[in-house]
C-alpha cells in the first residue's frame, strides 16, 4: 500500500485532481467528507458537539450549522481545543477504518486541505500539491461558491503560503489551464510515478541509482529535508538524526541521487528499523543500505550508529 497526501489551497482545484485519481483506481480518503460524516444527524459526534456548545450550533433541520459553530470557536482557543477533542479521534478512527478496508496493493490518497498548515507531509510517501494564482482562485470561488472578492482573498491568505506549499511538495500541479490538460498531467503522474512507486514498495525493490552527473539542483536540500522527515517518522524513536551528505548537499554536479546518513540508537541495520523503512518507501538494498522505491526521487540511505 502506498499513502499519498493531496492538498491545495481553497479554489486551487484540488477536487479535479482527486476525482481523476479516484477514476484511475486510487482509494481517496477525503478529510473534509469524513469531518462532515462524523457529525451527521444521529451520530454521537453531533450529540457531543451540541452538548459542548449548545443547540444554537444546529440549523432548523437539526444539522450542524458550521458557520454558527465557527463563530463560537473562531476566537476562543479553549473552545477550539474542546471541539478538536471531539472531532479528531472520530476522524482518525474513520480514516483508519477506510485504510484497513483497502487492498494490500492500493494507492490511498489522503485529500487533506490543511496538510501543510498542520505539518503532516512526513506521514505520506509522496505529497502532491495543487495550486493556481490567487486571481484565478478568487474567480473560481465567486463562480462556484458565490464568494465575494474580499472574503475569498482573506480566506486564501489565511492558509499556507505558496512558499510553504512548495517546501512540502514532491509534486506540484499548476491548475490554471484547460481541465483536460490537468487530467493528462495526473494520468502521467499515476502511470509514471505513483503506480511504479506502489509496486516497488510492495515488492521491496528500490529504483536504480543514477551514475551520470547533472547540474546542481537548488532544490536538492529541500528534497533531502522531506526525505529525512519521512525517515524519522518511520524510525519511530529508533532514529537519532538524519544528515544530507555528499555532492548533492554541497551543491556540486553529481548523479541525481540524495545521500543521507541515518543515525540510530542501537545501530539497527537489519531488524525493525529496516522493515519500517521498507514500508515507508525505502527498501533494503544491502546490509545497512537502503534505496527508494520512488522512481521520481532516487535516494541512498546509509544506516549508521549514533555518535
XYZ file of C-alpha atoms in Angstrom:
307
model
C 0.000 0.000 0.000
C 1.181 3.490 -0.870
C -0.107 6.521 1.030
C -0.146 9.788 -0.921
C -1.016 13.188 0.537
C -3.027 15.545 -1.669
C -3.531 19.179 -0.744
C -4.093 22.637 -2.149
C -5.496 25.969 -1.104
C -9.126 26.959 -1.361
C -10.102 27.462 -5.008
C -6.972 25.760 -6.375
C -8.952 22.934 -7.992
C -7.811 20.045 -5.807
C -11.132 18.263 -6.323
C -10.377 17.888 -10.042
C -7.143 16.058 -9.243
C -8.785 13.920 -6.540
C -11.582 12.895 -8.901
C -9.130 11.852 -11.601
C -7.016 9.859 -9.163
C -10.160 8.107 -7.976
C -11.139 7.321 -11.554
C -7.685 5.841 -12.148
C -8.123 3.484 -9.200
C -6.864 5.284 -6.108
C -8.723 4.953 -2.818
C -9.410 8.599 -1.980
C -9.877 9.400 1.704
C -11.433 12.872 1.888
C -10.704 14.518 5.244
C -13.453 17.123 4.799
C -16.023 14.477 3.896
C -15.086 12.428 6.968
C -15.287 15.521 9.176
C -18.855 16.040 7.937
C -19.733 12.354 8.266
C -18.810 12.101 11.950
C -21.268 14.876 12.862
C -24.203 13.788 10.715
C -27.613 13.833 12.457
C -27.973 10.833 14.739
C -24.247 10.410 15.374
C -22.721 10.554 18.815
C -20.267 13.085 17.377
C -23.037 15.601 16.726
C -24.615 14.862 20.111
C -21.332 15.627 21.858
C -20.819 18.842 19.872
C -24.305 20.020 20.864
C -23.694 19.068 24.498
C -20.489 21.126 24.456
C -21.670 24.202 22.531
C -25.452 24.285 22.761
C -28.440 23.941 20.449
C -27.535 27.182 18.670
C -24.952 25.290 16.571
C -27.800 23.388 14.856
C -29.816 24.611 11.883
C -33.607 24.315 11.528
C -33.274 20.741 10.209
C -31.170 19.564 13.137
C -27.924 19.510 11.165
C -24.682 21.096 12.277
C -24.636 24.778 11.340
C -20.964 25.149 10.521
C -20.923 28.953 10.280
C -22.635 29.160 13.672
C -20.144 26.731 15.190
C -17.319 28.671 13.590
C -18.446 31.860 15.266
C -18.330 30.085 18.620
C -14.841 28.625 18.288
C -13.091 31.039 15.911
C -11.627 33.375 18.517
C -11.744 31.017 21.510
C -8.725 28.750 21.805
C -10.272 26.719 24.622
C -13.467 26.124 22.648
C -11.494 25.153 19.559
C -9.432 22.694 21.603
C -12.626 21.195 23.020
C -14.067 20.835 19.501
C -10.892 19.194 18.217
C -11.022 16.777 21.128
C -14.471 15.706 19.961
C -13.792 15.529 16.236
C -10.208 14.382 15.797
C -10.496 10.951 17.457
C -13.610 10.196 15.395
C -12.000 11.422 12.177
C -8.890 9.359 12.944
C -10.911 6.221 13.675
C -12.965 6.545 10.490
C -9.831 7.207 8.427
C -8.167 4.106 9.886
C -11.285 2.085 9.090
C -11.210 3.176 5.441
C -7.495 2.400 5.123
C -7.942 -1.019 6.733
C -10.584 -1.825 4.140
C -8.292 -1.018 1.206
C -6.498 -3.875 -0.617
C -2.807 -4.525 0.003
C -1.836 -3.096 -3.400
C -3.939 0.055 -3.011
C -2.814 3.598 -3.573
C -4.525 5.525 -0.772
C -4.784 9.253 -1.488
C -5.453 11.375 1.592
C -7.223 14.538 0.466
C -6.260 16.917 3.296
C -6.869 20.663 2.805
C -4.671 21.687 5.775
C -1.865 19.157 5.244
C 0.799 21.870 5.015
C -0.624 24.010 7.802
C -0.661 21.008 10.151
C 2.831 19.782 9.183
C 1.574 16.372 8.034
C 3.787 15.839 4.970
C 6.163 13.340 6.576
C 3.263 10.942 7.178
C 2.966 10.289 3.444
C 5.297 8.664 0.929
C 4.503 11.404 -1.587
C 2.862 14.820 -1.298
C 1.009 16.303 -4.270
C 0.152 19.999 -4.112
C -2.395 21.596 -6.450
C -2.089 25.338 -6.935
C -3.325 28.247 -9.030
C -2.685 32.013 -8.992
C -4.667 33.971 -6.422
C -6.723 35.861 -9.031
C -7.775 32.583 -10.650
C -8.781 31.164 -7.278
C -10.784 34.282 -6.413
C -12.666 33.994 -9.701
C -13.392 30.297 -9.124
C -14.678 30.957 -5.611
C -17.004 33.653 -6.946
C -18.332 31.317 -9.656
C -18.654 28.126 -7.597
C -19.489 29.448 -4.120
C -20.760 32.954 -4.711
C -17.977 34.273 -2.513
C -17.138 37.971 -2.539
C -13.636 39.055 -3.530
C -12.607 40.373 -0.115
C -13.819 37.215 1.637
C -12.094 34.987 -0.911
C -8.777 36.788 -0.627
C -8.957 36.757 3.169
C -9.520 33.004 3.196
C -6.721 32.377 0.718
C -4.251 34.459 2.722
C -5.230 32.778 5.977
C -3.965 29.474 4.569
C -0.402 28.337 3.904
C 1.705 30.496 1.612
C 2.915 29.351 -1.792
C 6.441 29.181 -0.360
C 5.325 26.805 2.401
C 3.404 24.632 -0.046
C 6.362 24.403 -2.402
C 8.571 23.338 0.501
C 6.143 20.488 1.238
C 5.518 19.401 -2.356
C 7.085 16.389 -4.026
C 4.769 17.017 -6.973
C 3.452 20.447 -7.947
C 0.407 20.727 -10.237
C -0.442 24.151 -11.658
C -4.192 24.007 -12.201
C -4.537 27.059 -14.401
C -5.270 25.726 -17.864
C -7.797 23.500 -19.507
C -9.249 20.843 -17.209
C -8.264 18.093 -19.623
C -4.637 19.259 -19.513
C -4.657 18.875 -15.733
C -6.198 15.411 -16.065
C -3.487 14.467 -18.567
C -0.859 15.564 -16.054
C -2.491 13.476 -13.335
C -2.663 10.438 -15.608
C 1.046 10.765 -16.394
C 1.852 11.111 -12.679
C -0.200 7.994 -11.971
C 1.372 5.767 -14.630
C 4.950 7.058 -14.494
C 5.442 7.540 -10.772
C 2.662 6.513 -8.420
C 1.932 3.017 -9.736
C 5.645 2.038 -10.040
C 6.234 3.511 -6.572
C 3.489 1.342 -5.044
C 4.812 -1.738 -6.839
C 8.331 -1.059 -5.614
C 7.182 -0.685 -2.004
C 5.093 -3.856 -2.138
C 7.880 -5.893 -3.767
C 10.687 -4.349 -1.715
C 12.501 -3.104 -4.805
C 14.474 0.139 -4.950
C 14.960 2.120 -8.157
C 18.493 2.063 -9.614
C 20.856 4.817 -8.560
C 21.824 7.064 -11.495
C 25.525 7.386 -12.259
C 25.696 10.299 -14.733
C 26.416 13.776 -13.378
C 23.795 16.501 -13.764
C 23.960 20.208 -12.984
C 23.342 21.140 -9.345
C 19.659 21.366 -8.449
C 18.909 24.161 -5.964
C 16.001 22.113 -4.604
C 18.179 19.158 -3.543
C 18.421 20.348 0.101
C 14.639 20.801 0.362
C 14.059 17.378 -1.172
C 16.524 15.849 1.271
C 14.762 17.557 4.163
C 11.461 15.930 3.159
C 13.135 12.518 2.896
C 14.799 12.978 6.286
C 11.455 13.825 7.905
C 9.895 10.643 6.495
C 12.808 8.546 7.709
C 12.466 9.977 11.210
C 8.729 9.272 11.264
C 9.286 5.720 10.014
C 12.039 5.226 12.592
C 9.589 5.725 15.477
C 12.232 6.740 18.011
C 14.999 4.483 16.695
C 16.478 7.292 14.584
C 18.544 9.954 16.356
C 19.347 12.041 13.295
C 19.428 12.184 9.508
C 22.142 14.127 7.666
C 22.230 15.062 3.992
C 25.803 14.406 2.769
C 27.824 14.251 -0.417
C 27.798 16.390 -3.559
C 24.041 16.994 -3.625
C 24.383 18.520 -0.149
C 27.336 20.608 -1.303
C 25.695 21.851 -4.495
C 28.202 20.236 -6.851
C 27.490 18.464 -10.156
C 26.583 14.884 -9.286
C 24.275 11.997 -10.152
C 20.745 12.904 -9.138
C 20.588 10.741 -6.016
C 20.266 12.060 -2.463
C 22.762 10.605 0.010
C 21.686 10.625 3.654
C 23.259 9.144 6.757
C 20.724 7.776 9.243
C 21.976 7.540 12.803
C 20.215 5.173 15.186
C 20.150 4.488 18.899
C 21.240 0.892 18.541
C 22.832 0.839 15.135
C 19.943 -1.352 13.953
C 20.790 -2.297 10.367
C 18.588 -5.281 9.594
C 15.822 -5.526 12.158
C 12.778 -3.467 12.944
C 14.171 -0.246 11.515
C 14.931 -1.883 8.161
C 11.384 -3.210 7.954
C 9.921 0.171 8.916
C 11.999 1.971 6.288
C 10.977 -0.522 3.612
C 7.316 0.027 4.469
C 7.811 3.788 4.202
C 9.194 3.501 0.678
C 12.906 2.869 1.339
C 13.630 -0.812 0.596
C 16.793 -2.504 1.866
C 19.497 -2.854 -0.797
C 22.312 -4.283 1.314
C 23.339 -4.549 4.946
C 22.971 -1.035 6.349
C 21.999 0.410 2.981
C 18.556 1.392 1.669
C 17.298 2.929 -1.547
C 13.996 4.452 -2.628
C 11.069 2.819 -4.412
C 10.068 6.217 -5.825
C 11.132 6.475 -9.489
C 10.923 10.240 -9.204
C 13.398 10.544 -6.323
C 16.372 8.145 -6.035
C 17.770 8.064 -2.509
C 20.674 6.279 -0.827
C 20.325 5.835 2.939
C 23.300 4.639 4.963
C 22.319 3.353 8.401
C 24.959 4.286 10.962
C 25.346 4.128 14.732
C 24.697 7.334 16.619
C 27.753 9.289 17.661
